[in-house]
Tab-separated table of C-alpha atoms and ligand atoms in Angstrom:
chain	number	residue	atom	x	y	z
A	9	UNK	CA	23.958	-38.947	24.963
A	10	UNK	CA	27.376	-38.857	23.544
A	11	UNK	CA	28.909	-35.503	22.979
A	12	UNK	CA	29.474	-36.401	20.109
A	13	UNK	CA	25.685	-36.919	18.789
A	14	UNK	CA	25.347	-33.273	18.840
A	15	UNK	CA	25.738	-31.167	15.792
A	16	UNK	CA	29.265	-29.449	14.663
A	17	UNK	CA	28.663	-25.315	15.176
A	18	UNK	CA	29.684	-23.482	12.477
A	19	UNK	CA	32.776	-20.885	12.547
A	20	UNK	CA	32.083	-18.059	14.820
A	21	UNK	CA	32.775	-15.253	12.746
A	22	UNK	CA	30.973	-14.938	9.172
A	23	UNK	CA	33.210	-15.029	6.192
A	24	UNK	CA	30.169	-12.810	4.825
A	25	UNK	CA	28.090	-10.250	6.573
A	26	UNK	CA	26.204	-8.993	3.964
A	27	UNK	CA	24.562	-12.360	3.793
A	28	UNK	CA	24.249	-12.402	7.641
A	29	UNK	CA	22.397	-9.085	7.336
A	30	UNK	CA	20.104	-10.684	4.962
A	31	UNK	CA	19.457	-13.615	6.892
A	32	UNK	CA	18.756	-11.668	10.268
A	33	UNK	CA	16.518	-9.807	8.062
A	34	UNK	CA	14.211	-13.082	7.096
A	35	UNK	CA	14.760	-14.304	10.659
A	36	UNK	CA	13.074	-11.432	12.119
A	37	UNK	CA	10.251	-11.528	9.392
A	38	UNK	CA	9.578	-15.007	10.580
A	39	UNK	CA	9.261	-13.555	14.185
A	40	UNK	CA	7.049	-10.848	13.480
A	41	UNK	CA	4.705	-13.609	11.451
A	42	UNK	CA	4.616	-15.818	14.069
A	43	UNK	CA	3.537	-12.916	16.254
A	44	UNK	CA	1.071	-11.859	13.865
A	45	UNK	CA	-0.866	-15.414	13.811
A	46	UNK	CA	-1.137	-15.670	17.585
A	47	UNK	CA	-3.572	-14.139	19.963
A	48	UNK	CA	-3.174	-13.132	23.419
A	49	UNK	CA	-4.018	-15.417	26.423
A	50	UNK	CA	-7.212	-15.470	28.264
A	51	UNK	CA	-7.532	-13.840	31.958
A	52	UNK	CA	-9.769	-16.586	33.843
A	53	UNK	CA	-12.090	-14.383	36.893
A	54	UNK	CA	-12.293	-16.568	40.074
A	55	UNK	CA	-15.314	-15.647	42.191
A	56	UNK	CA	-14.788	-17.269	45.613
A	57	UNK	CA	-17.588	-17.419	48.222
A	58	UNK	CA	-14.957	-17.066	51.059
A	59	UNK	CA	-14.090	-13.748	50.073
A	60	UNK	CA	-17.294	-12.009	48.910
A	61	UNK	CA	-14.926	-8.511	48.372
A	62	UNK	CA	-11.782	-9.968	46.074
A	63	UNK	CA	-12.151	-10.906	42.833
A	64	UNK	CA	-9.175	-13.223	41.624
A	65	UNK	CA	-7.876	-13.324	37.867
A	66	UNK	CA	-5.709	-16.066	36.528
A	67	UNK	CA	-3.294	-15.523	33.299
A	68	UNK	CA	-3.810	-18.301	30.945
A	69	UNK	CA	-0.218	-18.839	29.911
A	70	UNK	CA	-0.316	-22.468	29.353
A	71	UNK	CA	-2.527	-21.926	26.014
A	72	UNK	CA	0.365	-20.658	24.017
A	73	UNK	CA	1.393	-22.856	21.814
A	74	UNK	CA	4.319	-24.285	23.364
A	75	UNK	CA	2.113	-24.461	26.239
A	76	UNK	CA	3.804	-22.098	28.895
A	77	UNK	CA	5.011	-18.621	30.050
A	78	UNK	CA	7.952	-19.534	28.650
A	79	UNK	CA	6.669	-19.012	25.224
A	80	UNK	CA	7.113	-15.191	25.661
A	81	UNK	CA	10.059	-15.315	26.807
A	82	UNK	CA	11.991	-17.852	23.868
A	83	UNK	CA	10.624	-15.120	21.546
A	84	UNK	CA	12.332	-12.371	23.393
A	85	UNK	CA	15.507	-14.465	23.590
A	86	UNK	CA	15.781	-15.590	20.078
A	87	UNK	CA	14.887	-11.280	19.065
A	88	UNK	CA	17.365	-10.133	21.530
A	89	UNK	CA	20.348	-12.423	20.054
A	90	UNK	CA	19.164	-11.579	16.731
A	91	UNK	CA	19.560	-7.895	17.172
A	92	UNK	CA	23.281	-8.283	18.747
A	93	UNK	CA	24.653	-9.944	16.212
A	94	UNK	CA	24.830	-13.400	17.981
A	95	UNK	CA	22.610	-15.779	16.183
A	96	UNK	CA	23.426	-17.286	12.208
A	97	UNK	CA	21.579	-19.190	9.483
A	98	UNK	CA	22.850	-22.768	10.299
A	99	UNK	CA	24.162	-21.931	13.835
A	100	UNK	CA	23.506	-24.548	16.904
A	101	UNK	CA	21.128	-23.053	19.449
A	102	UNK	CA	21.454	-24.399	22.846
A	103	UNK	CA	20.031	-23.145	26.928
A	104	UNK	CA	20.206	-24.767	30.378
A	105	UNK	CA	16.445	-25.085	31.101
A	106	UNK	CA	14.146	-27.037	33.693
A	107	UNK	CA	12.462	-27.538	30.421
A	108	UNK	CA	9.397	-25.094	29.786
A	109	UNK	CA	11.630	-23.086	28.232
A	110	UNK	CA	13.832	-25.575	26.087
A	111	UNK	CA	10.187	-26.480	24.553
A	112	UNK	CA	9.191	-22.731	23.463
A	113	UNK	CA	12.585	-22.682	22.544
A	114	UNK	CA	12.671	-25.670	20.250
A	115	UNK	CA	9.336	-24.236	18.796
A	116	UNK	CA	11.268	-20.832	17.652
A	117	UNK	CA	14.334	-22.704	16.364
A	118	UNK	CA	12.404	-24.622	14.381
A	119	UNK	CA	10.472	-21.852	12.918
A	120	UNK	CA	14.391	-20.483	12.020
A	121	UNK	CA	15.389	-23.767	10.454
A	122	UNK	CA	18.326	-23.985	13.121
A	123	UNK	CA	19.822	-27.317	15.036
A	124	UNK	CA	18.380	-27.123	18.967
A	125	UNK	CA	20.076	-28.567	21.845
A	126	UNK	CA	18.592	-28.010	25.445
A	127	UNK	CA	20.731	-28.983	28.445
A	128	UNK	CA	18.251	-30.858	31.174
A	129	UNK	CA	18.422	-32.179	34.184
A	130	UNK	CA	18.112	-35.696	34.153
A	131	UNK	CA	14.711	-36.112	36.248
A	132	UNK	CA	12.825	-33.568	34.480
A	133	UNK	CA	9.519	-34.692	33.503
A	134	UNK	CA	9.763	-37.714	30.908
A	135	UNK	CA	6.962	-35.401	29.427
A	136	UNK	CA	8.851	-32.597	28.635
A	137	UNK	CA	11.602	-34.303	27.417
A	138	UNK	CA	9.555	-35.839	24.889
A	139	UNK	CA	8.094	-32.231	24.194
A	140	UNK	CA	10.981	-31.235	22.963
A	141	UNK	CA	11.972	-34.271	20.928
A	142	UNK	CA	8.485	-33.875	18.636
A	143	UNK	CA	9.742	-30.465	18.261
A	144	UNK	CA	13.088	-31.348	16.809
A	145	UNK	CA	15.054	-30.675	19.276
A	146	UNK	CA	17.771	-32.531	21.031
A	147	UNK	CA	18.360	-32.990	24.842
A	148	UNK	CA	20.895	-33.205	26.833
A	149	UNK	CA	20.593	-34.838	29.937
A	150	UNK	CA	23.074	-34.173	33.306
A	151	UNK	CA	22.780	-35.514	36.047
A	152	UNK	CA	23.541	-32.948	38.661
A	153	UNK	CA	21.019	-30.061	38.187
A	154	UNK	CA	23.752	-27.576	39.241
A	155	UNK	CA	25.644	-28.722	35.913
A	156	UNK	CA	23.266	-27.066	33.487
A	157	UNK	CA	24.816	-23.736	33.288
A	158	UNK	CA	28.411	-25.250	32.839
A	159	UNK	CA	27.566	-27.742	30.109
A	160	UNK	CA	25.463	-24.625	28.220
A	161	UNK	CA	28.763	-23.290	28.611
A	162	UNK	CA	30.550	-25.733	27.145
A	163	UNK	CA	28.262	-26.441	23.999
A	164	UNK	CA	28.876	-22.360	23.298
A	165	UNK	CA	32.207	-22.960	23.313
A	166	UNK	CA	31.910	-24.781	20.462
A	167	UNK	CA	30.199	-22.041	18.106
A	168	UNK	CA	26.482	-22.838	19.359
A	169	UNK	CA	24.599	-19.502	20.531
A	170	UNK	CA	23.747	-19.489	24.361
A	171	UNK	CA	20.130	-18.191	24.284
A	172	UNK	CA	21.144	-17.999	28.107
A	173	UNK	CA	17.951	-17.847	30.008
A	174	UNK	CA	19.216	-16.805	33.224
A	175	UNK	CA	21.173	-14.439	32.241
A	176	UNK	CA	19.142	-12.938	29.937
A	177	UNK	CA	15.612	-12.979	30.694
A	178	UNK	CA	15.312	-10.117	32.673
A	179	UNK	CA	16.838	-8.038	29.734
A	180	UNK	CA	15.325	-9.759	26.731
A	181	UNK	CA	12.101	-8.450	28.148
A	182	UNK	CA	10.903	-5.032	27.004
A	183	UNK	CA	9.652	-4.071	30.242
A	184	UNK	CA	7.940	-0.728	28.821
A	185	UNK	CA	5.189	-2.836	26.903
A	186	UNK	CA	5.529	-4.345	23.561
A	187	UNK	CA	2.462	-6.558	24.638
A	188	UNK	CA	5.098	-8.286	28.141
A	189	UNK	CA	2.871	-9.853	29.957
A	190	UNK	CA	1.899	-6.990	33.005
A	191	UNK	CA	0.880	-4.607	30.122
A	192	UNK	CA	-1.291	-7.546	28.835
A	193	UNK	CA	-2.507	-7.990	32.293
A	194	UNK	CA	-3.538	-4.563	32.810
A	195	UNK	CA	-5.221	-4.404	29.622
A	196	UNK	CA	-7.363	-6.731	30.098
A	197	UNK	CA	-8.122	-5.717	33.714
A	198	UNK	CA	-9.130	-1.957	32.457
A	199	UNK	CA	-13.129	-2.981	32.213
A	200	UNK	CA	-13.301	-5.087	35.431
A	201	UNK	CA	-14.493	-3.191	39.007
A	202	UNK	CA	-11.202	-3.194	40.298
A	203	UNK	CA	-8.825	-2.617	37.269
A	204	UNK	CA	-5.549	-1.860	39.276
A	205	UNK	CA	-4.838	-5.007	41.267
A	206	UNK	CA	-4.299	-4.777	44.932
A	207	UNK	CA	-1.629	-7.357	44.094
A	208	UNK	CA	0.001	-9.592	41.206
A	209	UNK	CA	1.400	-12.877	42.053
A	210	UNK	CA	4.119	-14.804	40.174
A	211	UNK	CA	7.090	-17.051	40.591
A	212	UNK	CA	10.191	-16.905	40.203
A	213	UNK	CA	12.724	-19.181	38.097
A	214	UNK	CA	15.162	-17.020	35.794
A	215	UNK	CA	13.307	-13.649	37.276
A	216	UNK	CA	12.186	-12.461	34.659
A	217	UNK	CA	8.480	-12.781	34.950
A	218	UNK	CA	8.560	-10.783	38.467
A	219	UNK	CA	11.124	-8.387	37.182
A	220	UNK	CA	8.863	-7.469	33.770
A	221	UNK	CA	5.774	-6.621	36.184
A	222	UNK	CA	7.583	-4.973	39.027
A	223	UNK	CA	8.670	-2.836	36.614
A	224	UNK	CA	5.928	-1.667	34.534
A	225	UNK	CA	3.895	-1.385	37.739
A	226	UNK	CA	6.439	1.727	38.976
A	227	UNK	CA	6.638	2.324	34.833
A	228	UNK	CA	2.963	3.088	34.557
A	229	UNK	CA	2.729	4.999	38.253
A	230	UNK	CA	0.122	2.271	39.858
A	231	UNK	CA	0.116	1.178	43.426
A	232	UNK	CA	-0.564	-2.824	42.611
A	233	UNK	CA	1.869	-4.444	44.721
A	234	UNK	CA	3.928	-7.232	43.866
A	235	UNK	CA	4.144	-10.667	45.751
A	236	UNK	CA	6.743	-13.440	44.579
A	237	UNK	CA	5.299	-17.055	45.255
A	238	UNK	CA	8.174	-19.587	46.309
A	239	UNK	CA	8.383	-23.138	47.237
A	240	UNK	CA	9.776	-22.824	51.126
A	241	UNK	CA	13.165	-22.142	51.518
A	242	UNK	CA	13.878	-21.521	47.610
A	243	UNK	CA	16.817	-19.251	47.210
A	244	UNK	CA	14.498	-16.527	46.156
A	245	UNK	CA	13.341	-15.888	49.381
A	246	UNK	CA	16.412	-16.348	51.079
A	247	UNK	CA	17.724	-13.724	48.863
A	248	UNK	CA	15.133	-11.163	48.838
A	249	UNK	CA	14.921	-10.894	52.821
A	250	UNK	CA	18.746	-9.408	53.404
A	251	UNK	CA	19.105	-8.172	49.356
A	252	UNK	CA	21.424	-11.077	49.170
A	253	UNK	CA	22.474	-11.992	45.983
A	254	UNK	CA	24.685	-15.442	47.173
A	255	UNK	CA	21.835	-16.888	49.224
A	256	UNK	CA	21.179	-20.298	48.635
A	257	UNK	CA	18.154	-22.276	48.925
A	258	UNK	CA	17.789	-24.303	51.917
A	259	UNK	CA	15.378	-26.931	50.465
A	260	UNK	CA	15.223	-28.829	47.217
A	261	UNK	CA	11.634	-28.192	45.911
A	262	UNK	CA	9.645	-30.607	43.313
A	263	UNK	CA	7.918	-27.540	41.291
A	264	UNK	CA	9.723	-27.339	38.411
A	265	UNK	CA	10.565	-23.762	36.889
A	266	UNK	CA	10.715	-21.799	40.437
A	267	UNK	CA	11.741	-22.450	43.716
A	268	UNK	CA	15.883	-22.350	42.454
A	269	UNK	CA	19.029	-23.580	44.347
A	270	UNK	CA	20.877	-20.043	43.757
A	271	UNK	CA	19.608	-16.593	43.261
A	272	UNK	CA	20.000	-16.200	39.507
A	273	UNK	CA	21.597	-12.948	37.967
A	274	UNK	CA	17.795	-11.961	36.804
A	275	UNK	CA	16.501	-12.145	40.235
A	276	UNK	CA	15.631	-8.445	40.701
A	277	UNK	CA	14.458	-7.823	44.411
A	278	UNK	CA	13.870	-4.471	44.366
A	279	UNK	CA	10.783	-4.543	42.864
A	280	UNK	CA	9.163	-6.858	44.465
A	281	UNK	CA	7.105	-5.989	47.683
A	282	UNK	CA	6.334	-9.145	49.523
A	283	UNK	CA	7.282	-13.316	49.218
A	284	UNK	CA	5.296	-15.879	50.665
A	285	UNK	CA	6.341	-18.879	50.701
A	286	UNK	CA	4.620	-22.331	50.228
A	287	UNK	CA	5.258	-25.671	51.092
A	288	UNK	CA	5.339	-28.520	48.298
A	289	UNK	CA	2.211	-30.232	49.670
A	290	UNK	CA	0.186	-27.215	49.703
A	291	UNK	CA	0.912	-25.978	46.311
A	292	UNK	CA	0.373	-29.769	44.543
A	293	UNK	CA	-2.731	-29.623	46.650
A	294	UNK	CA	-3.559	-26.292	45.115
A	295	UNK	CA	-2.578	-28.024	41.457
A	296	UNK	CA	-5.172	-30.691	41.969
A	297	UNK	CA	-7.769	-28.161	43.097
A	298	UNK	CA	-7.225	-26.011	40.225
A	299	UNK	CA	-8.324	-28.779	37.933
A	300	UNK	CA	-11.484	-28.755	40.003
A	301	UNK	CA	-12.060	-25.211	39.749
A	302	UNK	CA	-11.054	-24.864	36.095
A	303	UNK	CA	-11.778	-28.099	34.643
A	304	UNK	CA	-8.046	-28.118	33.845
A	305	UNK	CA	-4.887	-28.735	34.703
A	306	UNK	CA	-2.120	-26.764	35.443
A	307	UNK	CA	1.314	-27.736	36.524
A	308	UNK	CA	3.168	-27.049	40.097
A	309	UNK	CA	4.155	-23.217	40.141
A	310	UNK	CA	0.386	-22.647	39.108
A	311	UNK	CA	-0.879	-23.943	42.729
A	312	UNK	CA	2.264	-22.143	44.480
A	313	UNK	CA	0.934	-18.983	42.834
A	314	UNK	CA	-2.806	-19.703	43.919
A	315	UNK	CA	-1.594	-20.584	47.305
A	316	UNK	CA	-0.061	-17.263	47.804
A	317	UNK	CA	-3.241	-15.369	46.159
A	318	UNK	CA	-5.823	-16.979	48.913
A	319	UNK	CA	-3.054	-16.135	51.621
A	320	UNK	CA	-3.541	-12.269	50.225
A	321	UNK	CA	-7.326	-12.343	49.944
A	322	UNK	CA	-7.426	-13.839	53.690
A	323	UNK	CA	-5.202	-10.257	54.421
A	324	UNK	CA	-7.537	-8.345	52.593
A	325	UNK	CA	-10.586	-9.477	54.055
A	326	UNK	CA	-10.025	-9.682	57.370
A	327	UNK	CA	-8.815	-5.799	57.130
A	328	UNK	CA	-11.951	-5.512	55.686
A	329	UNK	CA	-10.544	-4.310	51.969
A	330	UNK	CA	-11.383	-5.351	48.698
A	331	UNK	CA	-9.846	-5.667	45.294
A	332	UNK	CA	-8.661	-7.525	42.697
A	333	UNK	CA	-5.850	-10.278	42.916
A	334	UNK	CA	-4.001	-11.255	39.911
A	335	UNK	CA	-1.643	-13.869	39.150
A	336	UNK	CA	-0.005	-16.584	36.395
A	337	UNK	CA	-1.373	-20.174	35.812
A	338	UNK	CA	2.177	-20.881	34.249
A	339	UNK	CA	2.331	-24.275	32.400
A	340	UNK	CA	0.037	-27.203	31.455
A	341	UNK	CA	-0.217	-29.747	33.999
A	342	UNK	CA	-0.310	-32.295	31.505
A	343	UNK	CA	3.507	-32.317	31.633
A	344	UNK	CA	2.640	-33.720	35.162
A	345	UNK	CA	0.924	-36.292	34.911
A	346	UNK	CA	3.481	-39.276	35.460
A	347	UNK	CA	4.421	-36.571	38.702
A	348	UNK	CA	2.462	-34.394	40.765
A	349	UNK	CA	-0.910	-35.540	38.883
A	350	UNK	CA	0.838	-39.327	40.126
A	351	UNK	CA	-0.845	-40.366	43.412
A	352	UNK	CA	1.898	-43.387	43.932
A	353	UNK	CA	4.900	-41.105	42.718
A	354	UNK	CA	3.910	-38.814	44.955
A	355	UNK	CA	3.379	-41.614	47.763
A	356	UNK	CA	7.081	-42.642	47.022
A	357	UNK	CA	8.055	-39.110	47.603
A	358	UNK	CA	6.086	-38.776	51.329
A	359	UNK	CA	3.702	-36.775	49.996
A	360	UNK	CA	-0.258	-36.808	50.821
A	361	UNK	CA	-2.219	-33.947	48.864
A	362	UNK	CA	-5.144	-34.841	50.656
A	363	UNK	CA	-5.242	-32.909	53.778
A	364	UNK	CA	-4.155	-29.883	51.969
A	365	UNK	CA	-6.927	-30.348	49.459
A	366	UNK	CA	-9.465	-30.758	52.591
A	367	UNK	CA	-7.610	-27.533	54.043
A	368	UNK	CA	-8.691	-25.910	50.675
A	369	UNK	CA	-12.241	-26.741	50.358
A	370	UNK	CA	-13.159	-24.394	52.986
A	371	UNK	CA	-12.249	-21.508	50.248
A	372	UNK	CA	-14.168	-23.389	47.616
A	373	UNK	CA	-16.781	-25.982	48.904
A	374	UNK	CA	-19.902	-23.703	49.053
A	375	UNK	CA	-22.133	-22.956	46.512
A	376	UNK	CA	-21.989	-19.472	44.725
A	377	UNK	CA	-18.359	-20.883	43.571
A	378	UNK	CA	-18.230	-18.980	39.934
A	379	UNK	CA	-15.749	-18.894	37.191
A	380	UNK	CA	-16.286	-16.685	34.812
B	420	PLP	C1	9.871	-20.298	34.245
B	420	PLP	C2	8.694	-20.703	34.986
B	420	PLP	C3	8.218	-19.929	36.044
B	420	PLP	C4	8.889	-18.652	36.513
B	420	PLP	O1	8.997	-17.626	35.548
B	420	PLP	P1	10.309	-16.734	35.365
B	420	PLP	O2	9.908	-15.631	34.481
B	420	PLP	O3	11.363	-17.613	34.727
B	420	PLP	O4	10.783	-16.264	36.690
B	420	PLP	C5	7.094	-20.396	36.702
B	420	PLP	N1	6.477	-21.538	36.343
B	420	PLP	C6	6.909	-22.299	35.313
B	420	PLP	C7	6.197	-23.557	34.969
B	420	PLP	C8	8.030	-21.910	34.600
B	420	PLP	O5	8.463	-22.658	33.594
């Protein structure tokens, strides 16, 4: 697409902040409605026959609207540059994005009545790109995934607002509650035999997810521990080893929304109490055995997360401890369907989830399997 194609920004400073005042005002009404008219996601209990002691809960986050975690977070965003002054009636929106978020994004923008443009890289699902099309958004495609951030960058320095994801996320967040997702979690968990997890799992892409929990964990004075899942070699891992915030990852990974080239400036390690990380095949063979389990599917980062939840039950049970083990089915995995869900594309790419998936049905393959 032309740079041209995309729509003029308006000035950057308001010949009229009354009227800006007033328009925040309605903008923020519109935010609270939406709020108001959704419910919260469902926590899925896994009983599995291998480990008679753990019981495993999985987040629903792929039956927001916009169909990911993401949702959460492009309504913190769009509130948090709201509230300093940043965002306009009539201004551009635009945010580098692997493209989860770019869709809750375009959702919110549209809600606001403001132009959307989300920077992509070029192979990103054809699915997701077409998400955010029937949303009303437009997308920029570049090439070089590294080149998100700079061509943001360059479409703010036109007048559009930067929602800035990966900056941002990890702040946008109210950590203390305001319904983030670990106080939803916990809620949830309080009538269940184990209500303080032994451990949550999540990825990491902008951060923000493991940065939210890790905090309200210490915020709310539990002992749940908290375990980063990460495609092997991702940056995050890298990172969170020496405290290093230049690591680099030393593998490209094909889960889309974790497993990052660079540590990100959200990327808090402090918080976090253990990584594991998990090859491709395994966690696409975890994504197709997920859709056996729950009769749905669910995209990459889903079976990377899963993949590091059986690796902690296997620890707890052979220390002879039980507990409960919580983590994030992240996305649909429709969005996957011309790719991981893709037996040939993944062919083309080397990649055989079979033998994982056989690896897996020792966990799984025995009656007494129950999802509640
Ligand atoms: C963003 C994303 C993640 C990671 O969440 P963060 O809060 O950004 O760290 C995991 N899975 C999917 C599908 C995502 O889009």
């Amino acid at each position: 697409m032309s740079r041209s194609c995309f729509p003029d920004a308006p000035r950057a400073v308001s010949p009229d902040p009354a009227a800006d005042r007033q328009w925040t005002r309605r903008a923020l009404a519109i935010l609270e409605q939406e709020a108001m008219r959704s419910a919260d996601t469902h926590l899925l209990r896994l009983d599995l026959p291998a480990f008679p002691g753990v019981t495993m809960y999985l987040k629903d986050e792929a039956a927001h609207p916009t169909g990911s975690l993401k949702h959460r977070l492009a309504r913190s965003l769009f509130l948090y540059a709201l509230c300093n002054g940043r965002l306009r009636e009539g201004q551009v929106v635009v945010d580098a994005s692997s493209g989860s978020t770019a869709i809750s994004e375009a959702w919110f923008a549209r809600q606001l009545g403001l132009p959307f443009v989300a920077v992509m890289p070029a192979c990103t699902s054809p699915r997701k790109i077409a998400d955010v099309q029937a949303l009303g958004g437009a997308c920029d495609l570049v090439d070089e995934p590294s080149q998100v951030h700079a061509r943001a960058a360059w479409h703010a320095s036109r007048g559009a607002c930067h929602l800035d994801q990966f900056n941002l996320a990890e702040r946008a967040t109210d950590w203390r509650g305001n319904n983030n997702i670990a106080e939803s979690i916990l809620h949830q968990m309080t009538r269940e035999p184990y209500p303080e997890p032994a451990w949550i799992v999540c990825g990491a892409g902008t951060g923000g997810t493991s940065a939210t929990i890790g905090r309200y964990l210490r915020y709310r004075g539990l002992s749940t521990q908290l375990c980063v899942a990460e495609p092997a070699g991702g940056a995050f891992a890298h990172g969170w080893r020496l405290r290093d915030p230049e690591a680099r990852a030393s593998q490209p990974s094909l889960i889309e929304g974790i497993g990052r080239p660079r540590v990100e400036p959200g990327f808090v390690f402090d918080v976090v109490d253990h990584v594991i990380e998990v090859e491709d095949e395994q966690s696409i063979a975890a994504a197709w055995l997920l859709e056996e389990l729950l009769g749905r599917r669910y995209g990459g980062s889903s079976g990377t997360n899963f993949i590091a939840c059986l690796r902690l039950a296997e620890t707890l049970r052979d220390r002879g401890l039980g507990g409960s083990i919580v983590t994030l089915l992240c996305d649909r995995g429709s969005r996957y369907e011309q790719t991981l869900f893709d037996a040939g594309w993944l062919r083309a790419r080397g990649i055989d989830p079979e033998p994982g998936q056989r690896a897996l049905a020792r966990y799984v393959a025995t009656p007494g399997l129950r999802m509640v």
